[in-house]
XYZ file of N, CA and C in Angstrom:
360
model
N -13.607 -13.928 8.475
C -12.486 -14.226 7.594
C -11.725 -12.929 7.326
N -10.437 -12.917 7.645
C -9.631 -11.719 7.474
C -9.153 -11.604 6.032
N -9.379 -10.438 5.444
C -8.951 -10.214 4.063
C -8.498 -8.782 3.854
N -7.539 -8.635 2.933
C -7.153 -7.333 2.408
C -7.338 -7.400 0.906
N -8.015 -6.422 0.365
C -8.290 -6.419 -1.066
C -7.678 -5.169 -1.672
N -6.669 -5.364 -2.519
C -6.050 -4.245 -3.231
C -6.648 -4.147 -4.620
N -6.883 -2.935 -5.079
C -7.451 -2.734 -6.411
C -7.011 -1.385 -6.963
N -7.292 -1.173 -8.234
C -7.009 0.115 -8.854
C -5.853 0.123 -9.829
N -5.170 -0.994 -9.954
C -4.063 -1.049 -10.890
C -4.542 -0.995 -12.329
N -3.585 -0.837 -13.224
C -3.923 -0.789 -14.638
C -2.753 -0.306 -15.456
N -3.053 0.001 -16.700
C -2.043 0.483 -17.650
C -2.189 1.996 -17.775
N -1.071 2.697 -17.642
C -1.092 4.156 -17.725
C 0.178 4.617 -18.419
N 0.098 5.728 -19.095
C 1.281 6.288 -19.735
C 2.157 7.016 -18.723
N 3.421 7.103 -19.026
C 4.340 7.850 -18.169
C 3.820 9.275 -17.975
N 3.913 9.735 -16.740
C 3.388 11.043 -16.403
C 1.959 11.022 -15.911
N 1.301 9.885 -16.061
C -0.084 9.766 -15.660
C -0.247 9.455 -14.180
N -1.500 9.211 -13.800
C -1.839 8.981 -12.394
C -2.747 7.763 -12.237
N -2.653 7.155 -11.093
C -3.545 6.076 -10.697
C -3.773 6.191 -9.199
N -4.917 5.684 -8.751
C -5.183 5.594 -7.324
C -5.471 4.151 -6.957
N -4.695 3.621 -6.045
C -4.902 2.267 -5.549
C -5.709 2.325 -4.257
N -6.511 1.295 -4.055
C -7.296 1.174 -2.828
C -6.965 -0.136 -2.133
N -6.987 -0.104 -0.821
C -6.778 -1.310 -0.009
C -7.909 -1.355 1.003
N -8.748 -2.359 0.897
C -9.900 -2.491 1.785
C -9.718 -3.714 2.664
N -9.866 -3.511 3.963
C -9.766 -4.615 4.902
C -11.132 -5.087 5.348
N -11.249 -6.380 5.537
C -12.491 -6.940 6.068
C -12.142 -8.025 7.076
N -13.028 -8.193 8.057
C -12.813 -9.210 9.084
C -11.969 -8.747 10.244
N -11.480 -7.519 10.161
C -10.722 -6.946 11.276
C -10.734 -5.435 11.116
N -10.705 -4.691 12.222
C -10.657 -3.226 12.118
C -9.226 -2.751 11.911
N -9.067 -1.589 11.288
C -7.738 -1.037 11.069
C -7.177 -0.354 12.316
N -7.920 -0.414 13.421
C -7.479 0.251 14.642
C -6.088 -0.217 15.047
N -5.193 0.772 15.268
C -3.842 0.507 15.760
C -2.998 -0.323 14.804
N -3.409 -0.362 13.551
C -2.583 -1.027 12.549
C -1.757 0.005 11.784
N -0.641 -0.431 11.273
C 0.072 0.332 10.258
C -0.226 -0.346 8.930
N -0.711 0.448 7.987
C -1.086 -0.066 6.674
C -0.026 0.397 5.679
N 0.557 -0.559 5.002
C 1.631 -0.219 4.086
C 1.378 -0.668 2.670
N 2.023 0.016 1.749
C 2.034 -0.394 0.348
C 3.449 -0.850 -0.016
N 3.505 -1.998 -0.645
C 4.750 -2.554 -1.125
C 4.599 -2.780 -2.632
N 5.720 -2.932 -3.287
C 5.651 -3.288 -4.693
C 6.787 -4.228 -5.052
N 6.538 -5.016 -6.084
C 7.553 -5.950 -6.560
C 7.571 -5.918 -8.069
N 8.685 -5.461 -8.601
C 8.881 -5.429 -10.047
C 9.468 -6.763 -10.495
N 9.304 -7.123 -11.765
C 9.849 -8.389 -12.265
C 11.339 -8.499 -11.999
N 11.734 -9.601 -11.389
C 13.141 -9.844 -11.137
C 13.725 -9.078 -9.969
N 12.889 -8.360 -9.245
C 13.378 -7.561 -8.117
C 12.700 -7.986 -6.819
N 13.305 -7.602 -5.722
C 12.734 -7.898 -4.420
C 11.574 -6.953 -4.116
N 10.690 -7.406 -3.253
C 9.584 -6.560 -2.812
C 10.135 -5.420 -1.969
N 9.648 -4.223 -2.225
C 10.101 -3.070 -1.472
C 8.920 -2.319 -0.873
N 9.111 -1.815 0.316
C 8.101 -0.974 0.949
C 8.210 0.432 0.427
N 7.068 1.038 0.054
C 7.119 2.370 -0.529
C 6.363 3.409 0.287
N 5.393 2.991 1.057
C 4.646 3.972 1.841
C 3.850 3.266 2.917
N 3.605 3.967 4.022
C 2.721 3.413 5.050
C 2.050 4.543 5.814
N 0.992 4.169 6.492
C 0.250 5.130 7.308
C -0.159 4.450 8.610
N -0.037 5.180 9.693
C -0.387 4.655 11.000
C -1.817 5.079 11.321
N -2.672 4.107 11.574
C -4.073 4.431 11.841
C -4.223 5.168 13.158
N -3.256 5.019 14.062
C -3.366 5.649 15.381
C -3.322 7.164 15.309
N -2.450 7.691 14.443
C -2.303 9.145 14.384
C -2.215 9.703 12.975
N -2.312 8.842 11.975
C -2.293 9.306 10.586
C -0.921 9.655 10.060
N 0.124 9.396 10.826
C 1.455 9.700 10.332
C 1.803 8.803 9.161
N 2.613 9.336 8.274
C 2.914 8.647 7.035
C 4.416 8.552 6.797
N 4.751 7.638 5.907
C 6.147 7.430 5.521
C 6.194 7.177 4.023
N 7.247 7.665 3.367
C 7.447 7.410 1.940
C 8.889 7.033 1.679
N 9.073 6.070 0.812
C 10.408 5.765 0.330
C 10.886 6.898 -0.580
N 12.192 7.045 -0.677
C 12.757 8.115 -1.510
C 12.278 8.008 -2.955
N 12.076 6.785 -3.417
C 11.729 6.560 -4.821
C 10.358 7.116 -5.191
N 9.496 7.353 -4.195
C 8.139 7.834 -4.491
C 7.823 9.150 -3.787
N 8.731 9.599 -2.948
C 8.507 10.854 -2.209
C 8.199 11.991 -3.175
N 7.136 12.727 -2.865
C 6.762 13.857 -3.699
C 5.862 13.507 -4.867
N 5.737 12.230 -5.175
C 4.875 11.804 -6.295
C 3.673 11.000 -5.809
N 3.858 10.228 -4.751
C 2.799 9.380 -4.223
C 2.281 9.971 -2.919
N 1.008 9.718 -2.646
C 0.396 10.198 -1.420
C -0.506 9.112 -0.840
N -0.293 8.788 0.427
C -1.107 7.765 1.087
C -2.108 8.437 2.011
N -3.296 7.894 2.063
C -4.324 8.438 2.950
C -5.221 7.294 3.405
N -5.960 7.557 4.468
C -6.815 6.504 5.003
C -8.186 7.003 5.395
N -9.181 6.195 5.133
C -10.522 6.390 5.680
C -10.754 5.209 6.596
N -10.342 5.354 7.843
C -10.312 4.204 8.731
C -11.704 3.777 9.184
N -12.668 4.678 9.099
C -14.053 4.276 9.378
C -14.534 3.270 8.343
N -13.954 3.339 7.134
C -14.310 2.402 6.069
C -13.252 1.317 5.888
N -12.289 1.261 6.800
C -11.223 0.252 6.693
C -10.559 0.296 5.322
N -10.294 1.498 4.846
C -9.749 1.665 3.507
C -8.558 2.614 3.536
N -7.531 2.239 2.793
C -6.352 3.080 2.612
C -6.141 3.259 1.118
N -5.766 4.471 0.737
C -5.558 4.805 -0.667
C -4.091 5.154 -0.923
N -3.658 4.916 -2.140
C -2.348 5.369 -2.581
C -2.550 6.127 -3.888
N -2.429 7.440 -3.815
C -2.517 8.276 -5.000
C -1.144 8.352 -5.630
N -1.054 7.929 -6.880
C 0.236 7.875 -7.565
C 0.206 8.847 -8.740
N 1.054 9.852 -8.681
C 1.151 10.859 -9.731
C 2.517 10.809 -10.397
N 2.606 11.442 -11.543
C 3.878 11.512 -12.279
C 4.529 10.146 -12.393
N 3.732 9.176 -12.797
C 4.224 7.802 -12.863
C 5.323 7.649 -13.897
N 6.261 6.761 -13.587
C 7.404 6.490 -14.441
C 7.386 5.014 -14.826
N 8.032 4.659 -15.931
C 8.104 3.238 -16.301
C 8.690 2.373 -15.178
N 9.593 2.915 -14.407
C 10.180 2.135 -13.314
C 9.228 1.920 -12.143
N 8.056 2.530 -12.175
C 7.033 2.252 -11.173
C 6.231 0.988 -11.520
N 6.489 0.427 -12.689
C 5.799 -0.791 -13.088
C 6.113 -1.921 -12.109
N 5.067 -2.501 -11.539
C 5.237 -3.544 -10.530
C 3.862 -4.053 -10.112
N 3.873 -5.142 -9.361
C 2.678 -5.565 -8.645
C 2.704 -4.872 -7.282
N 1.606 -4.202 -6.963
C 1.506 -3.451 -5.720
C 0.666 -4.231 -4.713
N 1.187 -4.343 -3.512
C 0.532 -5.093 -2.449
C 0.268 -4.163 -1.258
N -0.846 -4.400 -0.586
C -1.043 -3.709 0.684
C -0.859 -4.707 1.829
N -0.460 -4.158 2.948
C -0.141 -4.955 4.122
C -0.680 -4.246 5.358
N -1.189 -5.017 6.281
C -1.657 -4.464 7.554
C -0.936 -5.195 8.675
N -0.355 -4.430 9.575
C 0.438 -5.049 10.631
C 0.175 -4.348 11.964
N 0.095 -5.184 13.001
C -0.091 -4.656 14.353
C 0.581 -5.573 15.347
N 1.191 -4.994 16.341
C 1.811 -5.787 17.409
C 0.883 -5.814 18.611
N 0.587 -7.040 19.081
C -0.186 -7.240 20.310
C 0.703 -7.997 21.278
N 1.465 -7.246 22.068
C 2.421 -7.887 22.964
C 3.493 -8.580 22.140
N 3.617 -9.862 22.293
C 4.617 -10.623 21.535
C 4.048 -11.139 20.213
N 2.739 -10.961 20.033
C 2.089 -11.433 18.813
C 2.100 -10.323 17.773
N 2.486 -10.659 16.549
C 2.429 -9.716 15.437
C 1.353 -10.195 14.477
N 0.352 -9.343 14.263
C -0.695 -9.628 13.286
C -0.245 -9.017 11.952
N -0.213 -9.820 10.914
C 0.389 -9.414 9.653
C -0.443 -9.985 8.516
N -1.097 -9.096 7.779
C -1.983 -9.536 6.698
C -1.551 -8.897 5.375
N -1.694 -9.663 4.283
C -1.334 -9.184 2.949
C -2.524 -9.283 2.013
N -2.623 -8.313 1.113
C -3.583 -8.380 0.026
C -2.983 -9.165 -1.131
N -3.776 -9.378 -2.158
C -3.378 -10.251 -3.259
C -2.550 -9.546 -4.320
N -2.459 -8.250 -4.315
C -1.655 -7.524 -5.286
C -2.477 -7.025 -6.457
N -2.062 -5.869 -6.970
C -2.699 -5.308 -8.164
C -1.584 -4.780 -9.066
N -1.678 -5.084 -10.350
C -0.602 -4.794 -11.295
C -0.720 -3.366 -11.823
N 0.382 -2.648 -11.745
C 0.489 -1.312 -12.330
C 1.540 -1.376 -13.434
N 1.144 -0.973 -14.622
C 2.057 -0.956 -15.757
C 2.120 0.462 -16.300
N 3.330 1.001 -16.345
C 3.523 2.360 -16.845
C 4.298 2.289 -18.155
N 3.680 2.736 -19.209
C 4.322 2.682 -20.527
C 5.070 3.989 -20.799
N 6.157 3.846 -21.544
C 6.976 5.033 -21.847
C 6.515 5.732 -23.111
């Protein structure tokens, strides 16, 4: 059974830090790109960071560049998102996603989301 489990959300004051974890089961992270997305109330889901398991390259959206850091322990099928200098506008449900292309087939899995609330 393929699953992605996101965890680590919670309530934190502005300026604080949280670390989110995304654990995959039922499939290896080999050749997947693992991404973190977030959706704030009344807003569309946005991609904020991803990491390529093939070479460890990373990407950050401008909104989190310099504050968030993504890393992976692919032997444990786990990806982390270290979030520092949190702002109230970072409040959202955070989702992890794993995606891989196999020829014309795209494998695309989502976790259930974890809520991050940043108080001012």
